[in-house]
């Protein structure tokens, strides 16, 4: 007796409908976790070569967004292979090859100078080091969803996108809070490789389950022809127009540019607090989770609370952006994050509402990746060339609001709700125009309030002399006139951090001020060691330390940003007025000092007064480099003034790594310094008498391990 083919039993179908989506969800969580983990590990590894600036993170984001695009493009191309099992074997084979020849490690290009071409160096290094594993992991999000959609499983594959973004947030937060705090970089690399293998096994297990289910489904012969015909009809009906693709690209471009620009604005212009850069990215990713969840949470244009919050937020944001005073930092940070959240929530919500059928999801994700990459490229590569300030941020906010206004047409009155067509037209036109008018009225009112309320700047008269922008940041030269309080002076400002000041009067321009004033600890150093011949300064700023220079001395300034050199020479006179022989060396100080053959009597590290500190300049390995360039009686001075980090214990720890040295510290009115010198130096008693004290706490940083949480001020 011949047996007839049997369809899968209900129990098999039920188990498959639950197990395969769960297994794919776990796989994507691990994949997304690994993606963000490798991003952060790589970003930390390259910081020593780019001066430890926030722009390095923005550059990394551009690279990873680009590789994400190629990963999605690969998924789009792979689905063109007719047999799904062949697709799966190809993907599994590539992952296996990557696992065998895993290139996770920093590989430096010898032909590109990071100081002269930072973006090109970053992108080249990233391609050499982490491109392949990132590319393959990135392709898993759309391709696993496509494979799930190809099965007769009653599960919405788009939910896996929300799951994937949950894994991204997990990786983003676990790095600074857990991984970096407990593991060295080498240990993290080993653990990452292990999880990559685990992820490969999860994928293999998932594919085995898929093949088993496909084999069962293949036995259903009765409706195969009709199903194929129906599918082909659906494919024709669901052809995606170019207009629709461009709309998806725009809806992903705007959140991407808002993410990059708001991150820079918050962490540099408002509050350069360590690790604050992670919050905008968490906000950005969380909106994907909301709109692609099994039960999406979407914003509707006619919700009054959205209108209220968005206009109040823009009003407050405009006041602070125009004025740039930042007097209420926590509130301003909250407003910026709120704006980012609302706009990304709305724009990503429109993406989720307009998503195609699962058969076309690879095209949909390809458009999302392209828009995200274009947003990153615009912020990181184009904006610094065409703008001298962070103008892409308000432009992004404006475009987001305009898209919001444009989509009001979906909530317009229909002819059935009005008595005449003219009434319908007038009502609909007035609604759209009202949104535009409110926006511009808001900006104009904000501008008027700022310009007519001197209390914003403490009744100071400010004159912006110049503004320049580079890969490393946006700088302003500002003249300040304040009657009855302080002599007119000029400052160099980077975001909310002042990098130096000089009095404008000719008889005062050689007077050291601010962190370098005669009453500050740095004056003790130069008075105690008046016979020093060769001096190295890491961090140029305005060149203010040159006021302590003397004839017959040679001063070498190490500066990572050539724009700072240009501004110090053009808008300040410290270098020109200095009697010493001055030389400015462009490049990362640690690398340039290591290449130098010079021996110094005084080594001043003045690169930490911003709250984004270059950690690589404070590690044991960096200290070993400095020691090799010190004279017998030479010593090092660290300017460690900082609003959020306690750096004296770090200085003490690196000095203790060599038992010949001792670290002393002293706080002044406007600054704090630490000095590291040999214990047998004859000047130690004099420094102790001047108020310098031994440092008791100790926190060692190395190239392989640094925990910034331990350095946070309590």
XYZ file of C-alpha atoms in Angstrom:
714
model
C 0.000 0.000 0.000
C 1.411 3.350 -1.054
C 1.465 6.046 1.611
C 0.332 9.551 0.733
C 2.382 12.631 1.703
C 1.425 14.052 5.051
C 1.578 17.691 6.039
C 3.310 18.624 9.244
C 1.287 17.865 12.299
C -0.206 20.769 14.269
C 2.205 20.085 17.118
C 5.226 20.333 14.792
C 3.896 23.579 13.319
C 3.165 25.002 16.760
C 6.634 24.185 18.078
C 8.261 25.587 14.926
C 6.262 28.803 15.057
C 7.560 29.390 18.571
C 11.074 27.890 18.551
C 12.483 29.283 15.279
C 11.494 32.938 15.944
C 12.881 32.646 19.485
C 16.124 31.137 18.220
C 16.453 33.832 15.532
C 15.726 36.500 18.154
C 18.510 35.220 20.419
C 20.856 35.062 17.436
C 20.121 38.668 16.468
C 20.530 39.900 20.042
C 23.970 38.298 20.187
C 24.846 39.621 16.724
C 23.789 43.189 17.560
C 25.608 42.963 20.907
C 28.784 41.901 19.096
C 28.352 44.684 16.520
C 28.261 47.472 19.085
C 30.912 45.870 21.212
C 33.385 45.750 18.325
C 32.508 49.363 17.455
C 33.407 50.540 20.936
C 36.532 48.399 21.276
C 37.802 49.655 17.932
C 36.977 53.274 18.816
C 38.943 52.978 22.044
C 41.900 51.395 20.258
C 42.222 54.223 17.722
C 41.877 57.117 20.189
C 45.647 57.274 20.885
C 46.175 58.112 17.224
C 43.463 60.785 16.944
C 43.985 62.719 20.147
C 41.104 61.166 22.076
C 38.504 63.584 20.667
C 34.700 63.032 20.358
C 34.998 63.476 16.579
C 36.806 60.129 16.468
C 33.592 58.453 17.656
C 31.580 60.313 15.018
C 34.039 59.119 12.374
C 33.671 55.554 13.606
C 29.901 55.849 13.325
C 30.240 56.913 9.677
C 32.404 53.896 8.898
C 30.114 51.434 10.639
C 27.024 52.955 9.013
C 28.738 52.498 5.646
C 29.633 48.872 6.352
C 26.077 48.364 7.624
C 24.876 49.568 4.217
C 27.139 47.063 2.455
C 25.895 44.334 4.787
C 22.291 45.142 3.897
C 23.243 45.345 0.222
C 24.739 41.863 0.518
C 21.512 40.593 2.075
C 19.542 42.228 -0.760
C 21.784 40.543 -3.344
C 21.849 37.181 -1.589
C 18.077 36.825 -1.724
C 18.305 36.886 -5.524
C 19.762 33.383 -5.312
C 16.690 31.295 -6.115
C 17.200 28.458 -3.655
C 17.031 29.655 -0.066
C 19.107 26.728 1.131
C 21.957 27.859 -1.139
C 21.652 31.375 0.334
C 21.938 29.944 3.802
C 24.949 27.785 2.970
C 26.762 30.762 1.399
C 26.159 32.942 4.471
C 27.143 30.176 6.850
C 30.302 29.477 4.841
C 31.396 33.132 4.932
C 30.844 33.285 8.685
C 32.900 30.130 9.102
C 35.747 31.584 7.022
C 35.598 34.784 9.068
C 35.680 32.727 12.246
C 38.824 30.896 11.132
C 40.623 34.038 9.969
C 39.071 36.461 12.439
C 40.794 39.821 11.849
C 39.640 41.509 15.066
C 42.667 43.589 15.978
C 44.165 46.974 15.203
C 46.046 46.976 11.910
C 47.562 50.358 11.085
C 48.057 51.687 7.545
C 51.618 52.869 7.057
C 50.862 55.126 4.077
C 48.383 57.497 5.836
C 49.289 60.068 8.514
C 46.510 60.363 11.155
C 47.474 63.952 11.968
C 47.225 65.151 8.353
C 44.334 62.979 7.145
C 42.423 61.777 10.249
C 39.254 60.647 8.452
C 41.144 58.758 5.737
C 43.385 57.128 8.341
C 40.386 56.126 10.470
C 38.478 54.593 7.569
C 41.545 52.744 6.252
C 42.389 51.361 9.683
C 38.808 50.233 10.212
C 38.744 48.421 6.860
C 41.971 46.599 7.678
C 40.900 45.727 11.226
C 37.188 45.016 11.663
C 35.353 45.425 8.345
C 34.791 41.727 7.533
C 33.218 40.535 10.804
C 31.132 43.690 11.065
C 29.945 43.303 7.477
C 28.806 39.709 8.009
C 27.166 40.397 11.371
C 25.352 43.421 9.931
C 23.907 41.354 7.082
C 22.241 38.958 9.530
C 19.460 41.354 10.571
C 17.705 41.560 7.183
C 18.656 38.108 5.921
C 17.375 36.218 8.977
C 14.108 38.156 8.767
C 13.821 37.287 5.084
C 14.415 33.600 5.758
C 11.824 33.665 8.516
C 9.335 35.364 6.182
C 9.899 32.610 3.590
C 8.584 30.001 6.035
C 4.940 29.269 6.692
C 5.294 30.616 10.212
C 2.738 33.034 11.593
C 5.286 35.503 12.962
C 5.891 39.103 11.919
C 9.583 39.172 10.872
C 9.808 42.946 11.406
C 9.615 42.329 15.140
C 13.159 40.957 14.870
C 14.330 44.476 13.987
C 13.131 45.684 17.392
C 14.841 42.677 18.965
C 18.084 43.477 17.134
C 18.058 47.057 18.397
C 17.556 45.761 21.927
C 20.797 43.824 21.518
C 22.460 47.008 20.249
C 21.458 48.917 23.386
C 22.659 46.019 25.520
C 26.074 46.143 23.830
C 26.237 49.921 24.033
C 25.537 50.094 27.773
C 27.394 46.975 28.875
C 30.690 48.206 27.417
C 31.292 51.178 29.746
C 29.327 49.799 32.691
C 30.602 46.211 32.741
C 33.054 45.123 30.068
C 35.451 48.072 30.165
C 35.258 48.227 33.958
C 36.186 44.580 34.515
C 38.161 43.387 31.487
C 41.298 44.487 29.696
C 41.158 45.151 25.968
C 42.921 41.855 25.263
C 40.454 39.946 27.432
C 37.576 41.657 25.635
C 38.989 40.659 22.252
C 39.282 37.009 23.346
C 35.745 37.018 24.783
C 34.401 38.696 21.624
C 35.904 35.968 19.464
C 34.336 33.340 21.709
C 30.888 34.936 21.415
C 31.349 35.171 17.651
C 31.777 31.383 17.577
C 28.706 30.979 19.814
C 26.759 33.175 17.420
C 27.904 31.026 14.506
C 26.637 27.915 16.309
C 23.283 29.614 16.980
C 22.960 30.428 13.284
C 23.841 26.859 12.338
C 21.271 25.491 14.793
C 18.645 27.875 13.453
C 19.318 26.820 9.867
C 19.074 23.142 10.787
C 15.644 23.858 12.267
C 14.652 25.832 9.171
C 15.747 22.994 6.885
C 13.765 20.503 8.955
C 10.633 22.639 8.734
C 11.136 23.277 5.015
C 11.443 19.558 4.443
C 8.128 19.022 6.212
C 6.476 21.822 4.296
C 7.776 20.470 0.984
C 5.485 17.470 1.431
C 2.449 19.702 1.056
C 1.923 19.234 -2.663
C -1.745 20.019 -3.056
C -1.599 23.813 -3.154
C 1.982 24.368 -4.332
C 1.109 25.632 -7.821
C -1.591 28.030 -6.643
C 0.639 29.350 -3.888
C 3.424 30.069 -6.369
C 1.036 31.868 -8.691
C -0.386 33.952 -5.851
C 3.072 34.867 -4.657
C 4.069 36.011 -8.131
C 0.953 38.174 -8.359
C 1.776 39.718 -4.973
C 5.327 40.400 -6.126
C 3.980 42.362 -9.100
C 1.429 44.234 -7.036
C 3.992 45.184 -4.388
C 6.581 46.650 -6.743
C 8.211 49.525 -4.865
C 8.393 52.868 -6.653
C 11.425 55.146 -6.684
C 9.405 57.789 -4.837
C 8.709 55.336 -2.032
C 12.402 54.392 -1.768
C 13.451 58.053 -1.618
C 10.865 58.627 1.110
C 12.335 55.773 3.170
C 15.846 57.164 2.636
C 14.743 60.622 3.828
C 13.000 59.189 6.901
C 16.215 57.394 7.901
C 18.588 60.215 6.844
C 17.058 62.797 9.182
C 17.269 60.717 12.409
C 20.856 59.778 11.520
C 21.987 63.380 11.051
C 20.095 64.402 14.189
C 21.860 61.660 16.142
C 25.351 62.736 15.064
C 24.784 66.472 15.433
C 22.943 66.282 18.752
C 25.666 64.010 20.150
C 28.315 66.571 19.219
C 26.214 69.474 20.490
C 25.441 67.847 23.832
C 28.871 66.424 24.575
C 31.005 69.341 23.346
C 28.966 72.550 23.326
C 26.843 71.932 26.430
C 28.358 69.453 28.860
C 31.458 67.452 27.922
C 30.668 64.864 30.603
C 32.413 61.493 30.236
C 30.177 58.802 28.713
C 27.356 61.283 28.006
C 27.809 60.463 24.297
C 26.027 57.141 24.870
C 22.663 58.701 25.775
C 21.741 60.075 22.323
C 22.492 56.703 20.749
C 20.346 54.909 23.339
C 17.506 57.349 22.599
C 17.915 56.795 18.844
C 17.884 52.996 19.100
C 14.981 52.925 21.570
C 12.686 54.581 19.015
C 13.255 51.668 16.630
C 12.190 49.305 19.402
C 8.990 51.288 20.026
C 7.842 51.415 16.405
C 8.817 47.870 15.350
C 7.550 46.150 18.509
C 4.848 43.440 18.212
C 2.375 46.130 19.283
C 3.941 49.321 17.877
C 3.731 52.540 19.857
C 3.408 55.302 17.280
C 2.985 59.062 17.439
C -0.021 60.471 15.642
C 0.055 63.972 14.226
C -3.168 64.977 15.940
C -1.930 64.218 19.468
C -1.888 67.586 21.335
C 0.849 66.477 23.759
C 3.265 65.943 20.867
C 2.603 69.458 19.533
C 3.025 70.995 22.978
C 6.297 69.245 23.787
C 7.819 69.803 20.361
C 7.161 73.554 20.366
C 8.281 74.100 23.952
C 11.388 72.051 23.211
C 12.240 73.999 20.063
C 11.679 77.306 21.862
C 14.036 76.412 24.701
C 16.558 74.866 22.319
C 16.553 77.945 20.075
C 17.138 80.296 23.009
C 20.169 78.352 24.154
C 21.593 77.653 20.696
C 21.380 81.299 19.627
C 22.808 82.531 22.903
C 25.233 79.651 23.576
C 25.234 80.442 27.300
C 24.310 77.007 28.691
C 23.412 78.275 32.153
C 21.031 75.432 32.982
C 22.970 72.467 31.647
C 20.830 69.524 32.905
C 17.649 71.098 31.533
C 19.259 71.852 28.199
C 20.616 68.312 27.880
C 17.157 66.974 28.706
C 15.545 69.233 26.083
C 18.002 68.140 23.395
C 17.468 64.462 24.206
C 13.695 65.026 24.270
C 13.800 66.661 20.838
C 15.921 63.822 19.477
C 13.567 61.240 20.959
C 10.375 62.856 19.652
C 11.672 63.504 16.154
C 13.259 60.039 15.811
C 10.141 58.436 17.262
C 7.963 60.234 14.738
C 10.254 59.686 11.715
C 10.972 56.040 12.532
C 7.268 55.599 13.168
C 6.554 56.770 9.624
C 9.089 54.198 8.420
C 7.337 51.448 10.351
C 3.933 52.496 9.030
C 5.174 52.479 5.436
C 7.062 49.185 5.584
C 6.367 46.761 2.720
C 5.388 43.111 2.863
C 8.047 40.779 4.298
C 8.945 39.636 0.770
C 10.352 43.131 0.143
C 11.971 43.730 3.512
C 15.552 43.576 2.201
C 14.818 46.547 -0.083
C 13.275 48.385 2.850
C 16.299 47.815 5.088
C 18.679 48.732 2.288
C 16.981 52.141 2.022
C 17.169 52.580 5.805
C 20.883 51.767 5.793
C 21.531 54.120 2.865
C 19.747 56.986 4.597
C 21.613 56.326 7.835
C 24.956 56.275 6.046
C 24.186 59.494 4.152
C 23.302 61.192 7.435
C 26.626 60.183 8.951
C 28.584 61.236 5.855
C 26.854 64.616 5.822
C 27.695 65.302 9.474
C 31.219 63.957 9.541
C 32.584 64.720 6.075
C 30.484 67.417 4.402
C 29.330 69.678 7.262
C 32.875 70.469 8.534
C 33.788 71.600 5.013
C 30.803 73.882 4.367
C 30.015 75.129 7.898
C 32.282 76.833 10.424
C 29.896 75.946 13.234
C 27.560 73.145 14.264
C 24.774 74.398 12.005
C 23.765 70.951 10.843
C 22.024 70.477 14.195
C 19.379 73.250 13.835
C 19.113 72.382 10.129
C 18.300 68.777 11.075
C 15.705 69.927 13.614
C 14.154 72.245 11.023
C 13.955 69.498 8.386
C 12.411 67.121 10.917
C 9.695 69.655 11.720
C 9.086 70.318 8.036
C 8.564 66.589 7.435
C 6.158 66.612 10.366
C 4.303 69.512 8.765
C 4.261 67.771 5.385
C 2.715 64.620 6.833
C -0.146 66.659 8.288
C -1.902 65.965 5.014
C -2.730 62.516 6.412
C -4.857 64.135 9.111
C -6.520 66.664 6.813
C -10.255 67.167 6.473
C -11.859 65.134 3.720
C -14.523 66.530 1.391
C -17.108 64.438 3.216
C -16.364 66.320 6.461
C -16.814 69.751 4.870
C -19.709 71.258 2.972
C -17.755 72.483 -0.045
C -14.432 71.841 -1.784
C -13.389 75.420 -1.100
C -13.953 74.916 2.621
C -11.916 71.725 2.519
C -9.061 73.453 0.712
C -9.024 76.421 3.110
C -9.064 74.253 6.233
C -6.316 71.945 4.994
C -4.100 74.787 3.762
C -4.471 76.692 7.032
C -3.464 73.634 9.075
C -0.242 73.082 7.144
C 0.662 76.770 7.034
C 0.038 77.054 10.773
C 2.717 74.444 11.473
C 5.248 76.322 9.331
C 4.293 79.686 10.829
C 4.562 78.436 14.403
C 8.067 77.152 13.773
C 9.410 80.413 12.383
C 7.566 82.502 14.972
C 9.137 80.300 17.638
C 12.655 80.881 16.298
C 12.082 84.641 15.877
C 10.680 84.973 19.397
C 13.611 83.013 20.818
C 16.064 85.285 18.995
C 14.315 88.428 20.261
C 14.322 87.221 23.878
C 18.020 86.368 23.773
C 19.061 89.656 22.194
C 16.964 91.734 24.590
C 17.904 90.007 27.830
C 21.453 90.758 28.923
C 21.140 88.521 31.966
C 21.874 85.567 29.715
C 25.554 86.539 29.668
C 25.881 88.376 32.950
C 25.802 91.783 31.168
C 28.966 91.044 29.225
C 29.615 92.546 25.841
C 30.863 89.794 23.568
C 32.423 90.083 20.144
C 33.051 86.886 18.182
C 36.285 87.624 16.319
C 36.563 84.342 14.447
C 35.088 80.875 14.260
C 36.795 77.856 12.726
C 35.942 74.198 12.455
C 38.042 71.104 11.936
C 37.749 67.355 12.440
C 38.548 67.917 16.113
C 35.877 70.501 16.869
C 34.483 74.014 16.464
C 36.522 76.864 17.928
C 35.593 80.482 18.645
C 37.815 83.460 19.360
C 35.806 85.884 21.492
C 36.638 89.343 22.839
C 35.001 90.047 26.201
C 34.360 93.509 27.652
C 32.886 93.723 31.145
C 32.909 97.091 32.891
C 34.088 97.278 36.466
C 35.129 93.643 36.778
C 37.964 92.569 34.531
C 40.183 94.063 31.857
C 39.115 93.399 28.268
C 40.453 90.057 27.134
C 40.273 87.503 24.350
C 39.486 83.807 24.825
C 39.722 80.661 22.723
C 36.634 78.543 23.286
C 35.860 74.986 22.219
C 32.239 74.265 23.028
C 31.840 75.125 26.708
C 35.566 74.770 27.463
C 37.889 77.786 27.462
C 41.355 76.796 26.212
C 43.133 80.036 26.981
C 42.876 83.786 27.463
C 44.903 86.902 26.748
C 44.449 90.516 27.794
C 43.852 92.891 24.897
C 45.819 95.853 26.252
C 49.362 96.015 24.861
C 50.908 96.452 28.322
C 49.096 93.363 29.653
C 49.246 90.883 26.806
C 52.429 89.256 28.201
C 50.823 88.748 31.616
C 49.965 85.078 32.298
C 46.334 84.620 33.240
C 43.664 82.070 33.929
C 45.194 78.596 34.498
C 48.705 80.022 34.090
C 48.459 83.109 36.322
C 51.340 83.950 38.668
C 49.155 82.874 41.602
C 48.545 79.392 40.177
C 50.644 76.245 40.889
C 52.273 76.299 37.436
C 54.149 79.461 38.457
C 55.836 77.507 41.292
C 57.256 75.077 38.751
C 58.945 77.641 36.537
C 60.187 79.632 39.555
C 61.622 76.487 41.163
C 63.377 75.347 37.984
C 64.553 78.618 36.362
C 67.570 77.098 34.578
C 65.705 74.623 32.376
C 66.868 74.739 28.760
C 64.520 72.495 26.811
C 60.781 72.522 27.455
C 58.033 70.373 25.892
C 54.367 71.410 26.059
C 51.650 68.942 25.071
C 48.606 71.000 24.103
C 49.093 74.416 22.524
C 45.822 76.228 23.195
C 46.528 79.949 22.901
C 50.207 79.441 23.743
C 49.715 81.053 27.151
C 52.458 79.051 28.868
C 54.996 80.796 26.634
C 54.780 83.798 29.025
C 57.163 81.817 31.259
C 59.722 81.275 28.494
C 63.177 82.844 28.573
C 65.931 83.615 26.102
C 68.272 80.706 25.326
C 65.412 78.244 25.931
C 63.876 75.950 23.294
C 60.162 75.259 23.593
C 58.463 72.482 21.598
C 54.653 72.594 21.482
C 52.908 69.342 20.510
C 49.406 69.939 19.118
C 47.094 67.428 17.429
C 44.991 70.010 15.556
C 46.603 72.291 12.975
C 43.612 74.645 13.282
C 44.648 75.436 16.857
C 48.132 76.355 15.626
C 46.653 78.704 13.034
C 44.379 80.395 15.586
C 47.110 80.716 18.233
C 49.419 82.413 15.742
C 46.778 84.610 14.098
C 44.606 85.784 17.003
C 46.977 85.620 19.993
C 50.500 86.984 20.453
C 51.971 84.662 23.093
C 54.141 82.765 20.628
C 55.230 85.904 18.800
C 56.103 87.691 22.058
C 58.039 84.746 23.472
C 61.834 85.263 23.714
C 62.471 81.519 23.422
C 62.934 79.483 20.280
C 59.462 78.034 19.724
C 58.432 75.151 17.487
C 54.926 73.742 16.994
C 54.773 70.049 16.088
C 51.468 68.847 14.606
C 50.362 65.319 15.454
C 49.353 63.166 18.378
C 51.775 64.073 21.164
C 52.468 60.526 22.281
C 53.406 59.373 18.796
C 55.413 62.482 17.978
C 57.339 62.412 21.255
C 58.150 58.739 20.711
C 59.638 59.612 17.306
C 61.538 62.623 18.634
C 65.212 62.547 19.591
C 64.907 65.564 21.906
C 65.636 65.456 25.633
C 63.615 67.807 27.834
C 64.134 69.365 31.258
C 60.446 70.181 31.698
C 57.604 68.164 30.223
C 54.202 69.894 30.605
C 51.067 67.961 29.674
C 48.326 70.546 29.247
C 45.729 68.524 27.351
C 43.283 67.682 30.141
C 41.423 70.895 30.992
C 38.584 69.802 28.726
C 36.375 67.083 30.118
C 37.071 64.864 27.117
C 40.518 63.784 28.182
C 42.894 61.834 25.934
C 43.249 58.767 28.153
C 46.145 57.423 26.087
C 48.353 60.283 27.352
C 47.902 59.154 30.967
C 48.722 55.458 30.757
C 51.775 53.643 32.074
C 52.981 53.063 28.519
C 52.751 56.799 27.786
C 54.705 57.543 30.983
C 57.457 55.172 29.825
C 57.746 57.187 26.595
C 57.972 60.481 28.475
C 60.688 59.134 30.800
C 62.885 58.268 27.832
C 62.887 61.935 26.832
C 63.628 63.434 30.259
C 67.004 64.778 31.290
C 68.629 63.511 34.495
C 66.967 66.217 36.597
C 63.954 66.554 34.321
C 60.365 66.329 35.525
C 56.797 66.232 34.232
C 53.927 68.594 35.001
C 50.302 67.557 34.437
C 47.547 70.164 34.230
C 44.647 68.159 35.689
C 41.925 70.794 36.183
C 38.695 68.974 35.404
C 35.029 69.382 36.293
C 34.151 65.697 36.445
C 37.301 63.585 36.736
C 39.784 63.210 39.575
C 43.068 62.660 37.762
C 45.624 63.029 40.572
C 45.327 59.320 41.561
C 46.029 58.375 37.931
C 49.191 60.519 37.929
C 50.255 58.981 41.228
C 49.786 55.448 39.900
C 51.901 55.953 36.788
C 54.661 57.562 38.866
C 54.632 54.576 41.241
C 55.152 52.257 38.294
C 58.770 53.424 38.504
C 60.049 53.445 42.097
C 62.501 56.253 41.292
C 59.691 58.800 40.888
C 57.296 60.619 43.194
C 54.095 62.541 42.414
C 53.028 65.775 44.120
C 49.872 67.795 43.606
C 48.615 71.301 44.340
C 45.321 73.114 43.817
C 45.151 76.800 42.959
C 42.241 79.211 42.642
C 41.552 78.329 39.011
C 43.579 75.207 38.376
C 45.061 71.980 39.694
C 48.448 70.530 38.752
C 50.455 67.418 39.497
C 54.203 67.107 39.109
C 56.202 63.890 38.676
C 59.931 63.968 39.388
C 62.674 61.786 40.783
C 62.682 61.305 44.535
C 66.323 62.384 44.767
C 65.681 65.678 42.970
C 67.051 68.520 45.088
C 63.971 70.658 44.381
C 61.494 68.305 46.101
C 61.799 70.050 49.532
C 61.216 73.431 47.905
C 58.022 72.219 46.222
C 56.785 70.709 49.489
C 57.434 74.023 51.212
C 55.422 75.804 48.483
C 52.365 73.704 49.313
C 52.741 70.744 46.980
C 51.600 67.543 48.686
C 52.117 63.814 48.024
C 49.138 62.080 46.423
C 47.672 59.295 48.540
C 45.180 57.628 46.167
C 46.248 55.557 43.204
C 44.399 54.408 40.041
C 46.530 52.878 37.311
C 45.591 53.223 33.656
C 47.296 51.213 30.937
C 46.772 50.921 27.208
C 45.071 47.627 27.912
C 42.829 48.767 30.750
C 41.323 52.050 31.956
C 38.164 52.490 34.009
C 36.894 56.036 33.821
C 34.212 55.371 36.462
C 36.877 55.055 39.146
C 38.118 58.531 38.231
C 34.727 60.245 38.468
C 34.486 62.846 41.221
C 32.046 61.921 43.924
